[in-house]
Amino acid sequence: MSNRTADLDLTGATEAFCARLSAEGRSPATIAAYRRDLALVARVAGELAPGIVCWTVTAGLLDQVFSAGAVTESERGPRSAASLHRMKAAVRAFFAWASEAGVVDDNPARSIRMHRLPRKLPVFLTTAEKKRLLKELKGRTDFSALRDRAMIEVLLGTGIRLGELAALDMDDIDLDAKHLRVRAKGNVPQVKFIKTDLRTLLRRYLAERRRHGRPEMEALFLSNRDGRLCQRQIANRLAHWLRKAGIEKELTPHGLRHTFATHLYGATNDLLVVQRALGHRDVSTTQIYTHLVDGQLEEALERL
C-alpha cells in the first residue's frame, strides 16, 4: 500500500468512492445518500478514534460506530430500521470498494450483518381510482391540464420512473415506431412501448407543445415558464389532480409505476412480463406485485 492511500482519511476516500459511483452511472440521489450516510459514520468514527484513517478502521470500531447514539438516534428520535440498514449497506459498499482499490488491506465491514427488512406493500391506484383520476383530467381543455394528463398517462401506461419522465426530450418520443426512449437506473438505455390510446394523446399534446413552447427547448414537459418541469413540480401536479379527483391516498409518482405493474400483472398473470416491462434485473424484485394482486383477490372474495 502506498503512503498516499495508507493515509487517506474517510472523508477523502468517500469522495473518491462517490466519484466511482458517478462514473458507474449511479443516480445523483443515490450518491447523495451514500455521501450523507458515510459522512455521519466518518464523524462518529473520528470522535471514537481521533486521527483515524481508512486502513486503521477495524471491525470492532465499526461495531462501536453502529452502537453510538449519534447513529442510532436522530433529532426526531430513534433512527428507523430502514435508515440503519441503508447506512450499513453504504459502509459495506464503501469498504468493498476501498479493499478493491487498495485503500485498505482488509475489509473491516465484512462482518457487518444485514437483517432482511419486512417489505412494505406499495401504495397504488385501484382500477376505479385510476378511472376517476383520468376522468378528472379529461374534462379539462387548457394546455397545463393536457400536459399533466400526458405526464400521468405516460407514467400509468409505461411504468417509467419519475426521474426518467422528467428527463424526457422531444426526440425521445417516436410515435410512428410506437416507443419512447429513457435512460434507466445505471444510465442504461431502455425502449418502452406506447399503446394506441396513449399515442393519440401524445400526438395531441405534441401539437400543442410545439405551439406553446420555445423551439429551442428540448424538454418534452415544460413548466408555465417554458423550463423543464422538475421532479418536485411533477409530484405537485399529481397531488393536485388526486385532490381534484377526491382520492385521499398519499400517492407519489412512483405509486403510478406500482399501479402500472399491479394492473399489468392482474391482466397477464405473468411475472416475467412485468419484470421486462419494469426493467428489473432480478425477478425477485418484481414478486411483490403477486402479493398485491392476491390481496385484491382476497378483498373481492370477501365481498361475495
PDB file of C-alpha atoms in Angstrom:
ATOM      1  CA  MET A   1       0.000   0.000   0.000  1.00  0.00           C
ATOM      2  CA  SER A   2       1.410   3.406  -0.954  1.00  0.00           C
ATOM      3  CA  ASN A   3       1.825   6.149   1.623  1.00  0.00           C
ATOM      4  CA  ARG A   4      -0.807   8.182  -0.211  1.00  0.00           C
ATOM      5  CA  THR A   5      -3.514   5.550   0.089  1.00  0.00           C
ATOM      6  CA  ALA A   6      -2.401   4.489   3.553  1.00  0.00           C
ATOM      7  CA  ASP A   7      -3.000   7.992   4.888  1.00  0.00           C
ATOM      8  CA  LEU A   8      -6.315   8.541   3.091  1.00  0.00           C
ATOM      9  CA  ASP A   9      -8.925   9.666   5.603  1.00  0.00           C
ATOM     10  CA  LEU A  10     -12.562   8.617   5.487  1.00  0.00           C
ATOM     11  CA  THR A  11     -13.731  11.926   4.049  1.00  0.00           C
ATOM     12  CA  GLY A  12     -11.255  11.877   1.170  1.00  0.00           C
ATOM     13  CA  ALA A  13     -11.956   8.227   0.470  1.00  0.00           C
ATOM     14  CA  THR A  14     -15.695   8.890   0.483  1.00  0.00           C
ATOM     15  CA  GLU A  15     -15.273  11.478  -2.273  1.00  0.00           C
ATOM     16  CA  ALA A  16     -13.208   9.025  -4.329  1.00  0.00           C
ATOM     17  CA  PHE A  17     -15.881   6.355  -3.766  1.00  0.00           C
ATOM     18  CA  CYS A  18     -18.668   8.741  -4.832  1.00  0.00           C
ATOM     19  CA  ALA A  19     -16.687   9.634  -7.960  1.00  0.00           C
ATOM     20  CA  ARG A  20     -16.567   5.918  -8.774  1.00  0.00           C
ATOM     21  CA  LEU A  21     -20.348   5.643  -8.284  1.00  0.00           C
ATOM     22  CA  SER A  22     -20.862   8.611 -10.593  1.00  0.00           C
ATOM     23  CA  ALA A  23     -18.646   7.026 -13.252  1.00  0.00           C
ATOM     24  CA  GLU A  24     -20.763   3.860 -12.976  1.00  0.00           C
ATOM     25  CA  GLY A  25     -23.882   5.886 -13.767  1.00  0.00           C
ATOM     26  CA  ARG A  26     -25.498   5.786 -10.322  1.00  0.00           C
ATOM     27  CA  SER A  27     -28.157   8.431  -9.808  1.00  0.00           C
ATOM     28  CA  PRO A  28     -27.302  11.735  -8.069  1.00  0.00           C
ATOM     29  CA  ALA A  29     -29.873  10.917  -5.359  1.00  0.00           C
ATOM     30  CA  THR A  30     -28.204   7.573  -4.624  1.00  0.00           C
ATOM     31  CA  ILE A  31     -24.763   9.154  -4.496  1.00  0.00           C
ATOM     32  CA  ALA A  32     -26.020  11.922  -2.193  1.00  0.00           C
ATOM     33  CA  ALA A  33     -27.485   9.295   0.177  1.00  0.00           C
ATOM     34  CA  TYR A  34     -24.181   7.377   0.268  1.00  0.00           C
ATOM     35  CA  ARG A  35     -22.238  10.584   0.892  1.00  0.00           C
ATOM     36  CA  ARG A  36     -24.600  11.628   3.715  1.00  0.00           C
ATOM     37  CA  ASP A  37     -24.500   8.253   5.484  1.00  0.00           C
ATOM     38  CA  LEU A  38     -20.745   7.855   5.134  1.00  0.00           C
ATOM     39  CA  ALA A  39     -20.159  11.412   6.429  1.00  0.00           C
ATOM     40  CA  LEU A  40     -22.034  10.535   9.634  1.00  0.00           C
ATOM     41  CA  VAL A  41     -20.082   7.286  10.041  1.00  0.00           C
ATOM     42  CA  ALA A  42     -16.791   9.158   9.453  1.00  0.00           C
ATOM     43  CA  ARG A  43     -17.695  11.811  12.027  1.00  0.00           C
ATOM     44  CA  VAL A  44     -18.602   9.271  14.701  1.00  0.00           C
ATOM     45  CA  ALA A  45     -15.528   7.133  13.939  1.00  0.00           C
ATOM     46  CA  GLY A  46     -13.363  10.246  14.258  1.00  0.00           C
ATOM     47  CA  GLU A  47     -14.870  11.040  17.653  1.00  0.00           C
ATOM     48  CA  LEU A  48     -14.257   7.493  18.864  1.00  0.00           C
ATOM     49  CA  ALA A  49     -10.741   7.276  17.419  1.00  0.00           C
ATOM     50  CA  PRO A  50      -9.251  10.731  16.728  1.00  0.00           C
ATOM     51  CA  GLY A  51      -6.902  10.832  13.738  1.00  0.00           C
ATOM     52  CA  ILE A  52      -8.363   7.684  12.221  1.00  0.00           C
ATOM     53  CA  VAL A  53      -7.522   6.908   8.579  1.00  0.00           C
ATOM     54  CA  CYS A  54      -9.058   4.259   6.348  1.00  0.00           C
ATOM     55  CA  TRP A  55      -6.531   1.483   6.876  1.00  0.00           C
ATOM     56  CA  THR A  56      -6.781   1.715  10.688  1.00  0.00           C
ATOM     57  CA  VAL A  57     -10.572   1.159  10.744  1.00  0.00           C
ATOM     58  CA  THR A  58     -11.383  -2.181  12.371  1.00  0.00           C
ATOM     59  CA  ALA A  59     -14.492  -4.326  12.618  1.00  0.00           C
ATOM     60  CA  GLY A  60     -14.585  -3.508  16.338  1.00  0.00           C
ATOM     61  CA  LEU A  61     -14.593   0.223  15.642  1.00  0.00           C
ATOM     62  CA  LEU A  62     -17.457  -0.169  13.191  1.00  0.00           C
ATOM     63  CA  ASP A  63     -19.412  -2.081  15.849  1.00  0.00           C
ATOM     64  CA  GLN A  64     -18.882   0.883  18.199  1.00  0.00           C
ATOM     65  CA  VAL A  65     -19.988   3.314  15.484  1.00  0.00           C
ATOM     66  CA  PHE A  66     -23.264   1.481  14.907  1.00  0.00           C
ATOM     67  CA  SER A  67     -23.887   1.364  18.665  1.00  0.00           C
ATOM     68  CA  ALA A  68     -23.226   5.102  19.134  1.00  0.00           C
ATOM     69  CA  GLY A  69     -26.126   7.352  19.954  1.00  0.00           C
ATOM     70  CA  ALA A  70     -25.339   9.693  17.056  1.00  0.00           C
ATOM     71  CA  VAL A  71     -26.036   6.786  14.694  1.00  0.00           C
ATOM     72  CA  THR A  72     -28.902   5.021  16.470  1.00  0.00           C
ATOM     73  CA  GLU A  73     -30.707   8.286  17.261  1.00  0.00           C
ATOM     74  CA  SER A  74     -31.659  11.245  15.087  1.00  0.00           C
ATOM     75  CA  GLU A  75     -33.047  14.655  16.041  1.00  0.00           C
ATOM     76  CA  ARG A  76     -36.544  13.217  15.677  1.00  0.00           C
ATOM     77  CA  GLY A  77     -35.932  10.164  17.867  1.00  0.00           C
ATOM     78  CA  PRO A  78     -34.713   6.595  17.307  1.00  0.00           C
ATOM     79  CA  ARG A  79     -33.452   6.036  13.787  1.00  0.00           C
ATOM     80  CA  SER A  80     -35.610   3.631  11.814  1.00  0.00           C
ATOM     81  CA  ALA A  81     -34.501   0.107  10.987  1.00  0.00           C
ATOM     82  CA  ALA A  82     -34.602   1.071   7.297  1.00  0.00           C
ATOM     83  CA  SER A  83     -32.236   4.018   7.867  1.00  0.00           C
ATOM     84  CA  LEU A  84     -29.758   1.871   9.803  1.00  0.00           C
ATOM     85  CA  HIS A  85     -29.983  -0.835   7.158  1.00  0.00           C
ATOM     86  CA  ARG A  86     -29.240   1.711   4.438  1.00  0.00           C
ATOM     87  CA  MET A  87     -26.282   3.099   6.405  1.00  0.00           C
ATOM     88  CA  LYS A  88     -24.803  -0.360   6.938  1.00  0.00           C
ATOM     89  CA  ALA A  89     -25.219  -1.103   3.236  1.00  0.00           C
ATOM     90  CA  ALA A  90     -23.365   2.125   2.416  1.00  0.00           C
ATOM     91  CA  VAL A  91     -20.479   1.193   4.728  1.00  0.00           C
ATOM     92  CA  ARG A  92     -20.259  -2.309   3.272  1.00  0.00           C
ATOM     93  CA  ALA A  93     -20.235  -0.972  -0.288  1.00  0.00           C
ATOM     94  CA  PHE A  94     -17.643   1.657   0.635  1.00  0.00           C
ATOM     95  CA  PHE A  95     -15.188  -0.767   2.207  1.00  0.00           C
ATOM     96  CA  ALA A  96     -15.682  -3.325  -0.565  1.00  0.00           C
ATOM     97  CA  TRP A  97     -14.569  -0.587  -2.959  1.00  0.00           C
ATOM     98  CA  ALA A  98     -11.742   0.501  -0.614  1.00  0.00           C
ATOM     99  CA  SER A  99     -10.432  -3.067  -0.479  1.00  0.00           C
ATOM    100  CA  GLU A 100     -10.602  -3.449  -4.251  1.00  0.00           C
ATOM    101  CA  ALA A 101      -8.906  -0.064  -4.769  1.00  0.00           C
ATOM    102  CA  GLY A 102      -6.093  -0.846  -2.350  1.00  0.00           C
ATOM    103  CA  VAL A 103      -7.117   1.837   0.132  1.00  0.00           C
ATOM    104  CA  VAL A 104      -7.333  -0.843   2.863  1.00  0.00           C
ATOM    105  CA  ASP A 105      -5.565  -4.201   3.153  1.00  0.00           C
ATOM    106  CA  ASP A 106      -8.510  -5.962   4.749  1.00  0.00           C
ATOM    107  CA  ASN A 107     -12.239  -5.216   4.618  1.00  0.00           C
ATOM    108  CA  PRO A 108     -13.392  -4.345   8.177  1.00  0.00           C
ATOM    109  CA  ALA A 109     -17.047  -4.194   7.119  1.00  0.00           C
ATOM    110  CA  ARG A 110     -17.186  -7.826   6.020  1.00  0.00           C
ATOM    111  CA  SER A 111     -18.627  -8.873   9.372  1.00  0.00           C
ATOM    112  CA  ILE A 112     -21.466  -6.307   9.398  1.00  0.00           C
ATOM    113  CA  ARG A 113     -24.716  -8.244   9.480  1.00  0.00           C
ATOM    114  CA  MET A 114     -27.664  -7.100   7.404  1.00  0.00           C
ATOM    115  CA  HIS A 115     -31.068  -8.250   8.611  1.00  0.00           C
ATOM    116  CA  ARG A 116     -33.743  -8.541   5.960  1.00  0.00           C
ATOM    117  CA  LEU A 117     -36.297  -5.779   6.402  1.00  0.00           C
ATOM    118  CA  PRO A 118     -40.019  -6.513   6.225  1.00  0.00           C
ATOM    119  CA  ARG A 119     -41.157  -5.391   2.817  1.00  0.00           C
ATOM    120  CA  LYS A 120     -43.895  -2.755   2.773  1.00  0.00           C
ATOM    121  CA  LEU A 121     -46.576  -3.181   0.157  1.00  0.00           C
ATOM    122  CA  PRO A 122     -46.517  -0.131  -2.123  1.00  0.00           C
ATOM    123  CA  VAL A 123     -49.436   2.269  -2.486  1.00  0.00           C
ATOM    124  CA  PHE A 124     -51.178   2.155  -5.856  1.00  0.00           C
ATOM    125  CA  LEU A 125     -54.448   3.182  -7.507  1.00  0.00           C
ATOM    126  CA  THR A 126     -57.295   0.729  -7.848  1.00  0.00           C
ATOM    127  CA  THR A 127     -58.959   0.451 -11.250  1.00  0.00           C
ATOM    128  CA  ALA A 128     -61.833   2.664 -10.033  1.00  0.00           C
ATOM    129  CA  GLU A 129     -59.445   5.307  -8.679  1.00  0.00           C
ATOM    130  CA  LYS A 130     -57.431   5.296 -11.876  1.00  0.00           C
ATOM    131  CA  LYS A 131     -60.611   5.881 -13.907  1.00  0.00           C
ATOM    132  CA  ARG A 132     -61.678   8.679 -11.557  1.00  0.00           C
ATOM    133  CA  LEU A 133     -58.310  10.427 -11.869  1.00  0.00           C
ATOM    134  CA  LEU A 134     -58.272  10.220 -15.663  1.00  0.00           C
ATOM    135  CA  LYS A 135     -61.894  11.358 -15.892  1.00  0.00           C
ATOM    136  CA  GLU A 136     -60.994  14.487 -13.911  1.00  0.00           C
ATOM    137  CA  LEU A 137     -58.140  15.228 -16.309  1.00  0.00           C
ATOM    138  CA  LYS A 138     -60.116  14.506 -19.488  1.00  0.00           C
ATOM    139  CA  GLY A 139     -62.664  17.149 -18.526  1.00  0.00           C
ATOM    140  CA  ARG A 140     -60.090  19.959 -18.821  1.00  0.00           C
ATOM    141  CA  THR A 141     -59.161  21.817 -22.011  1.00  0.00           C
ATOM    142  CA  ASP A 142     -56.289  24.165 -21.033  1.00  0.00           C
ATOM    143  CA  PHE A 143     -52.697  23.366 -22.039  1.00  0.00           C
ATOM    144  CA  SER A 144     -51.356  22.786 -18.499  1.00  0.00           C
ATOM    145  CA  ALA A 145     -54.068  20.198 -17.840  1.00  0.00           C
ATOM    146  CA  LEU A 146     -53.306  18.494 -21.157  1.00  0.00           C
ATOM    147  CA  ARG A 147     -49.624  18.429 -20.226  1.00  0.00           C
ATOM    148  CA  ASP A 148     -50.418  16.977 -16.791  1.00  0.00           C
ATOM    149  CA  ARG A 149     -52.698  14.365 -18.297  1.00  0.00           C
ATOM    150  CA  ALA A 150     -49.969  13.366 -20.757  1.00  0.00           C
ATOM    151  CA  MET A 151     -47.424  13.038 -17.946  1.00  0.00           C
ATOM    152  CA  ILE A 152     -49.735  10.989 -15.752  1.00  0.00           C
ATOM    153  CA  GLU A 153     -50.841   8.718 -18.591  1.00  0.00           C
ATOM    154  CA  VAL A 154     -47.213   8.137 -19.633  1.00  0.00           C
ATOM    155  CA  LEU A 155     -46.445   7.020 -16.068  1.00  0.00           C
ATOM    156  CA  LEU A 156     -49.556   4.835 -15.948  1.00  0.00           C
ATOM    157  CA  GLY A 157     -49.051   3.452 -19.456  1.00  0.00           C
ATOM    158  CA  THR A 158     -45.319   2.688 -19.410  1.00  0.00           C
ATOM    159  CA  GLY A 159     -44.305   2.330 -15.748  1.00  0.00           C
ATOM    160  CA  ILE A 160     -41.247   4.564 -16.155  1.00  0.00           C
ATOM    161  CA  ARG A 161     -39.759   6.285 -13.100  1.00  0.00           C
ATOM    162  CA  LEU A 162     -40.275   9.925 -12.160  1.00  0.00           C
ATOM    163  CA  GLY A 163     -36.670  10.863 -12.994  1.00  0.00           C
ATOM    164  CA  GLU A 164     -36.981   9.187 -16.388  1.00  0.00           C
ATOM    165  CA  LEU A 165     -40.175  11.118 -17.114  1.00  0.00           C
ATOM    166  CA  ALA A 166     -38.643  14.466 -16.107  1.00  0.00           C
ATOM    167  CA  ALA A 167     -35.610  13.795 -18.334  1.00  0.00           C
ATOM    168  CA  LEU A 168     -37.639  13.031 -21.483  1.00  0.00           C
ATOM    169  CA  ASP A 169     -36.835  15.179 -24.512  1.00  0.00           C
ATOM    170  CA  MET A 170     -38.912  15.706 -27.627  1.00  0.00           C
ATOM    171  CA  ASP A 171     -36.578  13.407 -29.603  1.00  0.00           C
ATOM    172  CA  ASP A 172     -37.183  10.557 -27.144  1.00  0.00           C
ATOM    173  CA  ILE A 173     -40.733  10.088 -28.434  1.00  0.00           C
ATOM    174  CA  ASP A 174     -41.209   8.165 -31.699  1.00  0.00           C
ATOM    175  CA  LEU A 175     -44.928   7.712 -32.243  1.00  0.00           C
ATOM    176  CA  ASP A 176     -44.523   6.064 -35.650  1.00  0.00           C
ATOM    177  CA  ALA A 177     -42.280   3.409 -34.087  1.00  0.00           C
ATOM    178  CA  LYS A 178     -44.680   3.227 -31.097  1.00  0.00           C
ATOM    179  CA  HIS A 179     -41.989   3.751 -28.475  1.00  0.00           C
ATOM    180  CA  LEU A 180     -40.206   6.176 -26.182  1.00  0.00           C
ATOM    181  CA  ARG A 181     -36.589   6.013 -25.054  1.00  0.00           C
ATOM    182  CA  VAL A 182     -35.442   6.502 -21.465  1.00  0.00           C
ATOM    183  CA  ARG A 183     -32.196   6.293 -19.522  1.00  0.00           C
ATOM    184  CA  ALA A 184     -32.968   3.889 -16.695  1.00  0.00           C
ATOM    185  CA  LYS A 185     -31.014   3.163 -13.499  1.00  0.00           C
ATOM    186  CA  GLY A 186     -27.300   2.889 -14.136  1.00  0.00           C
ATOM    187  CA  ASN A 187     -27.721   5.075 -17.251  1.00  0.00           C
ATOM    188  CA  VAL A 188     -28.964   2.030 -19.152  1.00  0.00           C
ATOM    189  CA  PRO A 189     -30.974   2.913 -22.300  1.00  0.00           C
ATOM    190  CA  GLN A 190     -34.402   1.299 -22.496  1.00  0.00           C
ATOM    191  CA  VAL A 191     -37.218   1.425 -25.027  1.00  0.00           C
ATOM    192  CA  LYS A 192     -40.835   1.453 -23.804  1.00  0.00           C
ATOM    193  CA  PHE A 193     -43.847   0.539 -25.926  1.00  0.00           C
ATOM    194  CA  ILE A 194     -46.566   3.200 -26.275  1.00  0.00           C
ATOM    195  CA  LYS A 195     -50.082   1.790 -26.626  1.00  0.00           C
ATOM    196  CA  THR A 196     -52.598   3.181 -29.127  1.00  0.00           C
ATOM    197  CA  ASP A 197     -54.666   5.493 -26.915  1.00  0.00           C
ATOM    198  CA  LEU A 198     -51.514   6.935 -25.328  1.00  0.00           C
ATOM    199  CA  ARG A 199     -50.058   7.616 -28.794  1.00  0.00           C
ATOM    200  CA  THR A 200     -53.238   9.504 -29.693  1.00  0.00           C
ATOM    201  CA  LEU A 201     -52.962  11.614 -26.528  1.00  0.00           C
ATOM    202  CA  LEU A 202     -49.250  12.297 -27.122  1.00  0.00           C
ATOM    203  CA  ARG A 203     -49.895  13.392 -30.717  1.00  0.00           C
ATOM    204  CA  ARG A 204     -52.408  15.919 -29.417  1.00  0.00           C
ATOM    205  CA  TYR A 205     -50.048  17.045 -26.669  1.00  0.00           C
ATOM    206  CA  LEU A 206     -47.045  17.366 -29.010  1.00  0.00           C
ATOM    207  CA  ALA A 207     -49.058  19.560 -31.394  1.00  0.00           C
ATOM    208  CA  GLU A 208     -49.971  21.880 -28.506  1.00  0.00           C
ATOM    209  CA  ARG A 209     -46.457  21.660 -27.058  1.00  0.00           C
ATOM    210  CA  ARG A 210     -44.961  22.950 -30.317  1.00  0.00           C
ATOM    211  CA  ARG A 211     -47.365  25.889 -30.291  1.00  0.00           C
ATOM    212  CA  HIS A 212     -46.743  26.795 -26.637  1.00  0.00           C
ATOM    213  CA  GLY A 213     -43.031  26.053 -26.104  1.00  0.00           C
ATOM    214  CA  ARG A 214     -39.932  27.714 -27.496  1.00  0.00           C
ATOM    215  CA  PRO A 215     -38.459  25.751 -30.437  1.00  0.00           C
ATOM    216  CA  GLU A 216     -35.019  25.533 -28.820  1.00  0.00           C
ATOM    217  CA  MET A 217     -36.361  23.808 -25.692  1.00  0.00           C
ATOM    218  CA  GLU A 218     -35.641  20.076 -25.853  1.00  0.00           C
ATOM    219  CA  ALA A 219     -37.674  19.086 -22.787  1.00  0.00           C
ATOM    220  CA  LEU A 220     -40.871  17.196 -23.521  1.00  0.00           C
ATOM    221  CA  PHE A 221     -42.735  18.523 -20.493  1.00  0.00           C
ATOM    222  CA  LEU A 222     -42.447  22.259 -19.867  1.00  0.00           C
ATOM    223  CA  SER A 223     -43.342  24.411 -16.880  1.00  0.00           C
ATOM    224  CA  ASN A 224     -45.512  27.502 -17.280  1.00  0.00           C
ATOM    225  CA  ARG A 225     -42.261  29.468 -17.628  1.00  0.00           C
ATOM    226  CA  ASP A 226     -41.053  27.311 -20.527  1.00  0.00           C
ATOM    227  CA  GLY A 227     -38.422  25.469 -18.459  1.00  0.00           C
ATOM    228  CA  ARG A 228     -38.128  21.729 -17.948  1.00  0.00           C
ATOM    229  CA  LEU A 229     -40.505  20.524 -15.255  1.00  0.00           C
ATOM    230  CA  CYS A 230     -38.505  19.201 -12.306  1.00  0.00           C
ATOM    231  CA  GLN A 231     -39.419  16.085 -10.339  1.00  0.00           C
ATOM    232  CA  ARG A 232     -40.863  18.084  -7.433  1.00  0.00           C
ATOM    233  CA  GLN A 233     -43.128  20.053  -9.777  1.00  0.00           C
ATOM    234  CA  ILE A 234     -44.395  16.855 -11.395  1.00  0.00           C
ATOM    235  CA  ALA A 235     -45.128  15.359  -7.963  1.00  0.00           C
ATOM    236  CA  ASN A 236     -47.011  18.522  -7.001  1.00  0.00           C
ATOM    237  CA  ARG A 237     -49.107  18.361 -10.173  1.00  0.00           C
ATOM    238  CA  LEU A 238     -50.042  14.746  -9.453  1.00  0.00           C
ATOM    239  CA  ALA A 239     -51.014  15.662  -5.868  1.00  0.00           C
ATOM    240  CA  HIS A 240     -53.160  18.495  -7.245  1.00  0.00           C
ATOM    241  CA  TRP A 241     -55.138  16.192  -9.537  1.00  0.00           C
ATOM    242  CA  LEU A 242     -55.528  13.499  -6.905  1.00  0.00           C
ATOM    243  CA  ARG A 243     -57.163  16.098  -4.644  1.00  0.00           C
ATOM    244  CA  LYS A 244     -59.377  17.276  -7.513  1.00  0.00           C
ATOM    245  CA  ALA A 245     -60.471  13.679  -8.106  1.00  0.00           C
ATOM    246  CA  GLY A 246     -61.206  13.160  -4.405  1.00  0.00           C
ATOM    247  CA  ILE A 247     -58.546  10.476  -3.996  1.00  0.00           C
ATOM    248  CA  GLU A 248     -57.133  10.746  -0.480  1.00  0.00           C
ATOM    249  CA  LYS A 249     -54.262   8.271  -0.802  1.00  0.00           C
ATOM    250  CA  GLU A 250     -50.722   9.536  -0.160  1.00  0.00           C
ATOM    251  CA  LEU A 251     -49.602   8.602  -3.649  1.00  0.00           C
ATOM    252  CA  THR A 252     -46.317   9.706  -5.204  1.00  0.00           C
ATOM    253  CA  PRO A 253     -45.465   9.491  -8.911  1.00  0.00           C
ATOM    254  CA  HIS A 254     -43.663   6.229  -8.083  1.00  0.00           C
ATOM    255  CA  GLY A 255     -47.072   4.964  -6.962  1.00  0.00           C
ATOM    256  CA  LEU A 256     -48.166   5.230 -10.608  1.00  0.00           C
ATOM    257  CA  ARG A 257     -45.321   2.858 -11.511  1.00  0.00           C
ATOM    258  CA  HIS A 258     -46.693   0.462  -8.882  1.00  0.00           C
ATOM    259  CA  THR A 259     -50.176   0.964 -10.353  1.00  0.00           C
ATOM    260  CA  PHE A 260     -48.890   0.092 -13.833  1.00  0.00           C
ATOM    261  CA  ALA A 261     -47.133  -3.043 -12.573  1.00  0.00           C
ATOM    262  CA  THR A 262     -50.038  -4.220 -10.408  1.00  0.00           C
ATOM    263  CA  HIS A 263     -52.594  -3.849 -13.192  1.00  0.00           C
ATOM    264  CA  LEU A 264     -50.260  -5.444 -15.745  1.00  0.00           C
ATOM    265  CA  TYR A 265     -49.768  -8.474 -13.514  1.00  0.00           C
ATOM    266  CA  GLY A 266     -53.514  -8.648 -12.888  1.00  0.00           C
ATOM    267  CA  ALA A 267     -54.128  -8.658 -16.661  1.00  0.00           C
ATOM    268  CA  THR A 268     -51.397 -11.142 -17.636  1.00  0.00           C
ATOM    269  CA  ASN A 269     -50.676 -13.196 -14.500  1.00  0.00           C
ATOM    270  CA  ASP A 270     -47.135 -13.341 -15.914  1.00  0.00           C
ATOM    271  CA  LEU A 271     -44.391 -12.102 -13.612  1.00  0.00           C
ATOM    272  CA  LEU A 272     -41.765 -12.219 -16.366  1.00  0.00           C
ATOM    273  CA  VAL A 273     -43.818  -9.828 -18.497  1.00  0.00           C
ATOM    274  CA  VAL A 274     -43.986  -7.386 -15.571  1.00  0.00           C
ATOM    275  CA  GLN A 275     -40.259  -7.799 -14.924  1.00  0.00           C
ATOM    276  CA  ARG A 276     -39.474  -6.954 -18.536  1.00  0.00           C
ATOM    277  CA  ALA A 277     -41.878  -4.003 -18.588  1.00  0.00           C
ATOM    278  CA  LEU A 278     -40.321  -2.521 -15.442  1.00  0.00           C
ATOM    279  CA  GLY A 279     -36.746  -3.260 -16.471  1.00  0.00           C
ATOM    280  CA  HIS A 280     -35.975  -5.176 -13.276  1.00  0.00           C
ATOM    281  CA  ARG A 281     -32.738  -7.161 -13.411  1.00  0.00           C
ATOM    282  CA  ASP A 282     -33.945  -9.739 -10.890  1.00  0.00           C
ATOM    283  CA  VAL A 283     -37.458 -11.198 -10.908  1.00  0.00           C
ATOM    284  CA  SER A 284     -37.382 -11.336  -7.098  1.00  0.00           C
ATOM    285  CA  THR A 285     -37.757  -7.532  -7.144  1.00  0.00           C
ATOM    286  CA  THR A 286     -40.953  -7.963  -9.159  1.00  0.00           C
ATOM    287  CA  GLN A 287     -42.517 -10.635  -6.935  1.00  0.00           C
ATOM    288  CA  ILE A 288     -44.113  -8.053  -4.632  1.00  0.00           C
ATOM    289  CA  TYR A 289     -46.828  -7.494  -7.253  1.00  0.00           C
ATOM    290  CA  THR A 290     -48.089 -11.067  -6.830  1.00  0.00           C
ATOM    291  CA  HIS A 291     -48.865 -10.181  -3.198  1.00  0.00           C
ATOM    292  CA  LEU A 292     -50.718  -7.032  -4.252  1.00  0.00           C
ATOM    293  CA  VAL A 293     -52.939  -8.900  -6.697  1.00  0.00           C
ATOM    294  CA  ASP A 294     -53.525 -11.716  -4.189  1.00  0.00           C
ATOM    295  CA  GLY A 295     -54.692  -9.048  -1.732  1.00  0.00           C
ATOM    296  CA  GLN A 296     -57.176  -7.712  -4.277  1.00  0.00           C
ATOM    297  CA  LEU A 297     -58.464 -11.262  -4.826  1.00  0.00           C
ATOM    298  CA  GLU A 298     -58.977 -11.729  -1.094  1.00  0.00           C
ATOM    299  CA  GLU A 299     -60.943  -8.475  -0.873  1.00  0.00           C
ATOM    300  CA  ALA A 300     -63.101  -9.491  -3.836  1.00  0.00           C
ATOM    301  CA  LEU A 301     -63.854 -12.890  -2.273  1.00  0.00           C
ATOM    302  CA  GLU A 302     -64.831 -11.204   0.992  1.00  0.00           C
ATOM    303  CA  ARG A 303     -67.471  -9.212  -0.902  1.00  0.00           C
ATOM    304  CA  LEU A 304     -69.120 -12.326  -2.399  1.00  0.00           C
TER     305      LEU A 304
END
